[in-house]
Short mmCIF file of C-alpha atoms in Angstrom, two decimals:
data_model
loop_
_atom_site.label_atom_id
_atom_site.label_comp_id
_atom_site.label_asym_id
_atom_site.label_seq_id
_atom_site.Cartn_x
_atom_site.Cartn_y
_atom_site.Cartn_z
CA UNK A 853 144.49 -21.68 31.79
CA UNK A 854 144.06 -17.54 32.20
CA UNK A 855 146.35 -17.13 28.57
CA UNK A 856 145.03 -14.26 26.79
CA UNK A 857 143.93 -15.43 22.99
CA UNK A 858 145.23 -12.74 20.61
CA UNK A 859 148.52 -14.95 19.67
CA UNK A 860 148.52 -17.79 17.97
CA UNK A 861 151.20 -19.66 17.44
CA UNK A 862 173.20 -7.53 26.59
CA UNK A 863 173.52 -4.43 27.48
CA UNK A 864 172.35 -4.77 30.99
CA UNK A 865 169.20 -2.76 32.08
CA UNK A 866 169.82 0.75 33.65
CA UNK A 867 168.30 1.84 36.96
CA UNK A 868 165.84 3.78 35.88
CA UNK A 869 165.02 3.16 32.36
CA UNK A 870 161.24 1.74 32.98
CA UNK A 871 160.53 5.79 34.39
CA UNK A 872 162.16 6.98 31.31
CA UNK A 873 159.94 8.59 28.84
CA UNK A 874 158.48 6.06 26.32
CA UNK A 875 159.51 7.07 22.99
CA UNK A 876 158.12 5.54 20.16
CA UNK A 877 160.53 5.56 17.04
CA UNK A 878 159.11 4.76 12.96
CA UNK A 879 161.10 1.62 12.27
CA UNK A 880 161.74 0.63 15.73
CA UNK A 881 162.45 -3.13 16.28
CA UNK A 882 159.75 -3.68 18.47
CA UNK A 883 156.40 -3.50 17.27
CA UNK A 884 153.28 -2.86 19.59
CA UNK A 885 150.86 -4.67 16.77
CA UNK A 886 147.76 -3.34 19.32
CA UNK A 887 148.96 0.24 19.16
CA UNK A 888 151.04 0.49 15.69
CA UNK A 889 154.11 2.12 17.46
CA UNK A 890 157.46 0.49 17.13
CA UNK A 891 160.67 1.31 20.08
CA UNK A 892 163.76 0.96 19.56
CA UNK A 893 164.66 -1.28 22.60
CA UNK A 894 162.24 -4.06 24.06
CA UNK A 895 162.08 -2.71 27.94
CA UNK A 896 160.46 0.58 26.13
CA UNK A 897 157.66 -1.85 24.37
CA UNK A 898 157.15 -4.00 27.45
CA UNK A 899 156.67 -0.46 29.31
CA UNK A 900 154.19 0.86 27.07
CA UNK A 901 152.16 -2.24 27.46
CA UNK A 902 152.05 -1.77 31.24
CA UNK A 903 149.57 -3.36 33.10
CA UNK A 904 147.10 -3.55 30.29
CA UNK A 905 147.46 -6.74 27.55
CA UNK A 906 149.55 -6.51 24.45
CA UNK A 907 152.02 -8.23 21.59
CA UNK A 908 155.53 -7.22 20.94
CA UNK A 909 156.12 -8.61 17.64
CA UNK A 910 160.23 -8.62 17.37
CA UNK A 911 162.22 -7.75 13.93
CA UNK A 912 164.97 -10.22 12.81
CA UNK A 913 168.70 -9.50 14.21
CA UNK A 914 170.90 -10.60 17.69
CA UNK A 915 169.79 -8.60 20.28
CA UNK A 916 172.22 -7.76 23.32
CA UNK A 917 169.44 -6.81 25.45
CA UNK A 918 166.93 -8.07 27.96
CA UNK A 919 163.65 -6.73 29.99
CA UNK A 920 161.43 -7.06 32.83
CA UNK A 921 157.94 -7.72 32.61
CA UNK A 922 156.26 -7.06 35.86
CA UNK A 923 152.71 -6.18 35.30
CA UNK A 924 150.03 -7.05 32.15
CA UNK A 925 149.98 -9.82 29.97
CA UNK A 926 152.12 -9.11 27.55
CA UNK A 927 153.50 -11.59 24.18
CA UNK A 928 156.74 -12.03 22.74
CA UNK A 929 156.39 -12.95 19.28
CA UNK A 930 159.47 -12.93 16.38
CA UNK A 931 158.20 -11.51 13.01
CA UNK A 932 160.45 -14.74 11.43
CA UNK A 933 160.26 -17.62 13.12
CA UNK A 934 163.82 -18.60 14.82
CA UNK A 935 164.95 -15.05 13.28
CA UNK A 936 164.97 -13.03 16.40
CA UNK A 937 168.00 -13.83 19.00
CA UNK A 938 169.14 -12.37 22.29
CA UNK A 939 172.44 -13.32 23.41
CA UNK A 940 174.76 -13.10 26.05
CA UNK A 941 172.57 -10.25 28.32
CA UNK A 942 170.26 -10.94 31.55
CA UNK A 943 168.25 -8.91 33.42
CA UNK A 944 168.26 -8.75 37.73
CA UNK A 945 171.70 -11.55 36.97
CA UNK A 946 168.93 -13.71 35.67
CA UNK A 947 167.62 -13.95 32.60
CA UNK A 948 166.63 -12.30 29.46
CA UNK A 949 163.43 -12.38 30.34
CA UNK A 950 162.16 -11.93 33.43
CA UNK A 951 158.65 -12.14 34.07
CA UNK A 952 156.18 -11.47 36.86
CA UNK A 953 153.52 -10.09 35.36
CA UNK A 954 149.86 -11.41 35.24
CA UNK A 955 150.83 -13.46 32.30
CA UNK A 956 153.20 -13.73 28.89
CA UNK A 957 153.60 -15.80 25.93
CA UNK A 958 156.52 -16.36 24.10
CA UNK A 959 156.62 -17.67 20.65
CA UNK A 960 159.34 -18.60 17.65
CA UNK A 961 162.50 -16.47 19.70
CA UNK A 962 166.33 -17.94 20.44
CA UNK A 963 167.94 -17.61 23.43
CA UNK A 964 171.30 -18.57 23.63
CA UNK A 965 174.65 -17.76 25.80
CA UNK A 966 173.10 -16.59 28.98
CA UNK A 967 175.11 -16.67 31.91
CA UNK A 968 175.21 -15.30 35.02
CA UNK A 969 177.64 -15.68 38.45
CA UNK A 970 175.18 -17.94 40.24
CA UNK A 971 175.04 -20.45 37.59
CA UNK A 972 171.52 -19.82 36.88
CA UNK A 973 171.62 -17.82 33.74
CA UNK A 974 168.08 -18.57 31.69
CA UNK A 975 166.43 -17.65 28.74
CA UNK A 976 163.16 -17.27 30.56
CA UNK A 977 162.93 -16.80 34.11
CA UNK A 978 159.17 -16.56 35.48
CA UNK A 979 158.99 -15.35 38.80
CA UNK A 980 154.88 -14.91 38.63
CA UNK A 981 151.79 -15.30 36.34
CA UNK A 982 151.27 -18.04 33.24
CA UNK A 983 153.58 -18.94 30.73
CA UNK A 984 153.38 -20.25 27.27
CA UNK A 985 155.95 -21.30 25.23
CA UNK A 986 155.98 -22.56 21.70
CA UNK A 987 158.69 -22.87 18.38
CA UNK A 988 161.26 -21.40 21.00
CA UNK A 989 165.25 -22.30 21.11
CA UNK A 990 167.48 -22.54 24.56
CA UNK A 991 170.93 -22.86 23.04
CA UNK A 992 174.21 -22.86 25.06
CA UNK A 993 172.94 -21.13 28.34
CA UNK A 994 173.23 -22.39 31.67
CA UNK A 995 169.65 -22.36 32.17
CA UNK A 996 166.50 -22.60 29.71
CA UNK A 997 163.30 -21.53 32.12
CA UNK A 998 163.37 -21.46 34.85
CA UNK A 999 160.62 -20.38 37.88
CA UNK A 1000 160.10 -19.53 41.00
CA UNK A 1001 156.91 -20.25 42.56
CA UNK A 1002 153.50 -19.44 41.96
CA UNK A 1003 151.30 -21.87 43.44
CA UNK A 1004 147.90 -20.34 41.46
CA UNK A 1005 149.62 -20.40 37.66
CA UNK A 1006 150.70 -22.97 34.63
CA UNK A 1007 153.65 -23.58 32.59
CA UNK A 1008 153.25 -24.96 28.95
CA UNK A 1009 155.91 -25.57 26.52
CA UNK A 1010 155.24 -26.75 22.92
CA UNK A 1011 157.72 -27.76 19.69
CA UNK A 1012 160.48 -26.29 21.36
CA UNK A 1013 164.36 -26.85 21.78
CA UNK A 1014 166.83 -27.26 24.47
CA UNK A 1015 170.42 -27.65 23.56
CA UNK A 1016 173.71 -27.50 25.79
CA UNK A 1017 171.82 -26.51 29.40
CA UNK A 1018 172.91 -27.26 32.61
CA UNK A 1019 176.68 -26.08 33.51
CA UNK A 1020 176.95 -23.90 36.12
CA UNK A 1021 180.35 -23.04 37.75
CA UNK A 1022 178.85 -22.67 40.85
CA UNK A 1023 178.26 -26.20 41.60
CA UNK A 1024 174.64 -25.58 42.56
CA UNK A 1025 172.73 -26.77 39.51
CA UNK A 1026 171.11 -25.96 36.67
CA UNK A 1027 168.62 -27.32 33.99
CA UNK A 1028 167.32 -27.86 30.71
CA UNK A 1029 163.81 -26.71 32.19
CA UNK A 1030 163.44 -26.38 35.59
CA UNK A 1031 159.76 -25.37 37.32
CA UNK A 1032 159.48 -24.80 41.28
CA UNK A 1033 155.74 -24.76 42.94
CA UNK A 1034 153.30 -23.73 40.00
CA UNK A 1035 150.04 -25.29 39.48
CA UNK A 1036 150.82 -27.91 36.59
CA UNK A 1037 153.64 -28.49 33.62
CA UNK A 1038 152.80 -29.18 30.25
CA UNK A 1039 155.59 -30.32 28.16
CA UNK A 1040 155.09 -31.55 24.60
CA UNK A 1041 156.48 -32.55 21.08
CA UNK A 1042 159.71 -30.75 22.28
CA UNK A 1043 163.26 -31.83 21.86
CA UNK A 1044 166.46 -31.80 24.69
CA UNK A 1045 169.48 -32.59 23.90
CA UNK A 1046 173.41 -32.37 24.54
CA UNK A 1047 172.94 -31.58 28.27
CA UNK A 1048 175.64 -29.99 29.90
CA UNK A 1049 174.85 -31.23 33.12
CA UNK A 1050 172.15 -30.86 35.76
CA UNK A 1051 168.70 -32.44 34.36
CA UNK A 1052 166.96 -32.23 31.47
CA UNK A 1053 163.64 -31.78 33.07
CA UNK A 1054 163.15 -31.10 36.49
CA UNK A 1055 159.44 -30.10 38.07
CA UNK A 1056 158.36 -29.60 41.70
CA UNK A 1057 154.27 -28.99 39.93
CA UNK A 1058 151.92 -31.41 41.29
CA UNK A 1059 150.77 -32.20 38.05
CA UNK A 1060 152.67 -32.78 34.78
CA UNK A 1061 152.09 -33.39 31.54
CA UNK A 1062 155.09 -34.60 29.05
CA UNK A 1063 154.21 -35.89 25.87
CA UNK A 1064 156.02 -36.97 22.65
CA UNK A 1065 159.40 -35.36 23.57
CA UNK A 1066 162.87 -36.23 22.60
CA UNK A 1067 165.49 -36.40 25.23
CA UNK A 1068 168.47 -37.08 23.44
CA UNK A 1069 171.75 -37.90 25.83
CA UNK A 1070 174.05 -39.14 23.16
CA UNK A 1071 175.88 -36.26 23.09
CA UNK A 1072 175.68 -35.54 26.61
CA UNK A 1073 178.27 -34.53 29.29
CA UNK A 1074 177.81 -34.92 33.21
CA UNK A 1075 174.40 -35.31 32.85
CA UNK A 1076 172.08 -36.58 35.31
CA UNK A 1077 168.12 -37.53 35.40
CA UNK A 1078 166.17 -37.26 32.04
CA UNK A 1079 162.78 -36.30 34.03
CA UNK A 1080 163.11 -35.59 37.66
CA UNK A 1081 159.92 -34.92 39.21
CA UNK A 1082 161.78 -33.99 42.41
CA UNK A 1083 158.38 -33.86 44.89
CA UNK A 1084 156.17 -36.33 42.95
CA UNK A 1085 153.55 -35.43 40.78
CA UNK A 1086 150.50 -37.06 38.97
CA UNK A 1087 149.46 -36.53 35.29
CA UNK A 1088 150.73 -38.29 32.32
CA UNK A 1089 154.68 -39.05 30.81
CA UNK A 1090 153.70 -40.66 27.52
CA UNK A 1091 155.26 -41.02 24.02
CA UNK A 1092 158.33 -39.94 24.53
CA UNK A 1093 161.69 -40.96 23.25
CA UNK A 1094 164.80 -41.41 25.51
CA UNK A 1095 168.30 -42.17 24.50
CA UNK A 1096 170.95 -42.34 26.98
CA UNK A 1097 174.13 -41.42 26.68
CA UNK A 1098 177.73 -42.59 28.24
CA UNK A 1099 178.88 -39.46 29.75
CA UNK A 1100 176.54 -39.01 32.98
CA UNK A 1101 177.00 -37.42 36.01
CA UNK A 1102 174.15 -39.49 37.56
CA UNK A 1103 173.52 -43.39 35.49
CA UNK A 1104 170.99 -44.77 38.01
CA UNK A 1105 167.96 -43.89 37.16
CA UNK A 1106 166.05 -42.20 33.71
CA UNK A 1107 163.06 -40.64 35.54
CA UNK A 1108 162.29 -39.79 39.16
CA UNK A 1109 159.35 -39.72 41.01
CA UNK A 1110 159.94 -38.03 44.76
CA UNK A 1111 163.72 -38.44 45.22
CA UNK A 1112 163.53 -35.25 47.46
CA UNK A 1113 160.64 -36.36 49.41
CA UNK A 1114 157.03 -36.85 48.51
CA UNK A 1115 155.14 -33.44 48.80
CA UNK A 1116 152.75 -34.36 46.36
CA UNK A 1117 150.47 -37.20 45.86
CA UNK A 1118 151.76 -39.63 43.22
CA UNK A 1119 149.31 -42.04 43.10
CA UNK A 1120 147.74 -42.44 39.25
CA UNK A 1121 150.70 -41.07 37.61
CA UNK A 1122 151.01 -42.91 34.22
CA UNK A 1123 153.88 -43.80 32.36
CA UNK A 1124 153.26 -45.74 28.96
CA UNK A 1125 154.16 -45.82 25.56
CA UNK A 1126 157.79 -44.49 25.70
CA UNK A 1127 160.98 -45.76 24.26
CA UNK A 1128 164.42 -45.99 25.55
CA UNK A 1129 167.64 -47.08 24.49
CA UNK A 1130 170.78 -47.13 25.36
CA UNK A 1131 173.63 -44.93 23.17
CA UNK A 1132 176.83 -47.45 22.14
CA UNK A 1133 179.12 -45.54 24.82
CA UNK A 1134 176.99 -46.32 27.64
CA UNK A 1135 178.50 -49.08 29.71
CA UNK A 1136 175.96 -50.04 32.73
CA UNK A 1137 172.75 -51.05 33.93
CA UNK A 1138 170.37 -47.94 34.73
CA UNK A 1139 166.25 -47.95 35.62
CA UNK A 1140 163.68 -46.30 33.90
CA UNK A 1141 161.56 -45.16 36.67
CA UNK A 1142 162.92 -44.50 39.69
CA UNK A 1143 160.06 -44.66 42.42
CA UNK A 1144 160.85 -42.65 46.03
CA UNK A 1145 157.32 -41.61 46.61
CA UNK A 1146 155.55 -44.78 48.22
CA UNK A 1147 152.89 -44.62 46.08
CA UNK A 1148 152.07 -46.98 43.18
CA UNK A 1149 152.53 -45.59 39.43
CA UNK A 1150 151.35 -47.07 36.49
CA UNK A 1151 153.67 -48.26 33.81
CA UNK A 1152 152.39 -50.05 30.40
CA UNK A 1153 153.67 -50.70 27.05
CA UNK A 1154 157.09 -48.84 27.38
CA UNK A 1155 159.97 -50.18 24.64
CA UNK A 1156 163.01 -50.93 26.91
CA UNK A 1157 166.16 -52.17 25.69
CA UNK A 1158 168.33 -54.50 27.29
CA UNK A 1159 169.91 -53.31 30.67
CA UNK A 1160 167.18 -51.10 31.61
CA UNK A 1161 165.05 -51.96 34.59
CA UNK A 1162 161.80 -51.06 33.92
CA UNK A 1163 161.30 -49.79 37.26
CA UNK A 1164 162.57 -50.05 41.04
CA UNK A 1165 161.09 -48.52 44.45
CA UNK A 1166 163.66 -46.50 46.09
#
């Protein structure tokens, strides 16, 4: 994966502010740790970056602001961890980030209260280049990521949180975390939880994998699929913890493999060592894997409780 390795761990924008002259301010909230030079908004730090490679670290406080990245590979880092929130502002009616650059990381910053009129308000959109995610909070927006396409680059989250995703007035859709065509999802020892509708994980990659998550539908409303991996995929689902709740859009099924036809091969996708359950509320019979592709999947050693099918071809 082409991540650079020197991390580890609203007002809306103005036409014109990325040719505006950088200003670097002492005490600016936005820290260039490369160059020493702090800015007082985070479009100015993402612009002095550029095309080149860099590390915003953020200051604690609520931020009503957003930016573009669209060159470089640039990381988003809060000084605090969980200290650092934007609210409330998106960039291009998307997100408050947007990024299409060559590649970005994100670490330990909470996004919550993004909305926009097509429904889709994110934290994160990525449009272009790699993405890593990690000690990050989605709280309350329509959207958490969300992508477009780019067949050539990864998405990895890590001990992350999405809370209260997935209503969107529109009537179109929206998602926990949702990825379109990119290379290959990684998921892991994150935690989703009182969905708003939409799913809770939705992927068109070809390859996934999800490990030692909690998806948490108790406190749920109009949800639908826990994992929907809408064109197939193969890779690994493993570890995870699923509770269902009673108010759900969609009961049928708890993962999907191809429901919107099978565009990628499926065949040696494993599914083991998972739990499910059923909250009190929840009245019917639903299926833990849901099978459209045609292909044969591997389940083993998944904890079911009563009235869940372990799996069914569709």
């Amino acid at each position: 994966m082409r991540l650079f390795a020197a991390v580890a761990t609203m007002l809306p924008l103005l036409v014109g502010t990325a040719a505006a002259p950088l200003v670097a301010q002492e005490g600016g909230r936005f820290l260039v740790t490369e160059t020493g030079r702090s800015y007082a908004r985070l479009q100015e730090a993402v612009d002095a970056i550029g095309a080149g490679q860099g590390t915003i670290q953020i200051a604690p406080g609520t931020y009503r602001e957003c930016a573009v990245q669209g060159a470089g590979r640039i990381a988003y880092v809060a000084a605090e961890l969980g200290r650092s929130v934007f609210e409330r502002v998106a960039c291009e009616d998307k997100a408050a980030l947007v990024l299409r650059g060559a590649g970005a990381r994100v670490d330990g910053l909470v996004f919550t209260h993004i909305q926009v009129p097509d429904g889709n308000g994110a934290g994160i959109r990525i449009e272009k280049g790699d993405l890593a995610v990690a000690n990050t909070r989605f709280v309350d927006n329509q959207s958490g990521i969300l992508s477009a396409a780019d067949p050539s680059a990864t998405i990895t989250v890590d001990r992350s949180t999405f809370a209260g995703l997935g209503k969107d007035p529109t009537g179109n859709g929206a998602h926990g975390i949702y990825v379109g065509e990119f290379a290959a999802l990684t998921v892991t020892r994150s935690r989703f939880e009182r969905g708003t509708g939409g799913h809770y994980l939705k992927s068109r990659a070809p390859r996934v994998t999800i490990l030692d998550n909690s998806f948490d539908d108790s406190a749920g409303q109009n949800t639908n699929y826990m994992i929907d991996l809408s064109n197939g995929a193969t890779g690994r689902i493993a570890g995870n913890s699923f509770a269902v709740g009673g108010n759900k859009d969609n009961y049928s099924t708890m993962i999907t493999v191809a429901p919107e036809g099978a565009k990628n091969p499926s065949a040696g996708l494993v599914i083991e060592n998972n739990r499910a359950w059923l909250a009190p509320a929840f009245q019917w019979k639903t299926t833990f894997v849901g099978n459209w592709s045609g292909e044969r999947v591997t389940l083993r050693n998944n904890s079911l409780t009563d009235r869940i099918a372990p799996y069914a071809d569709r």
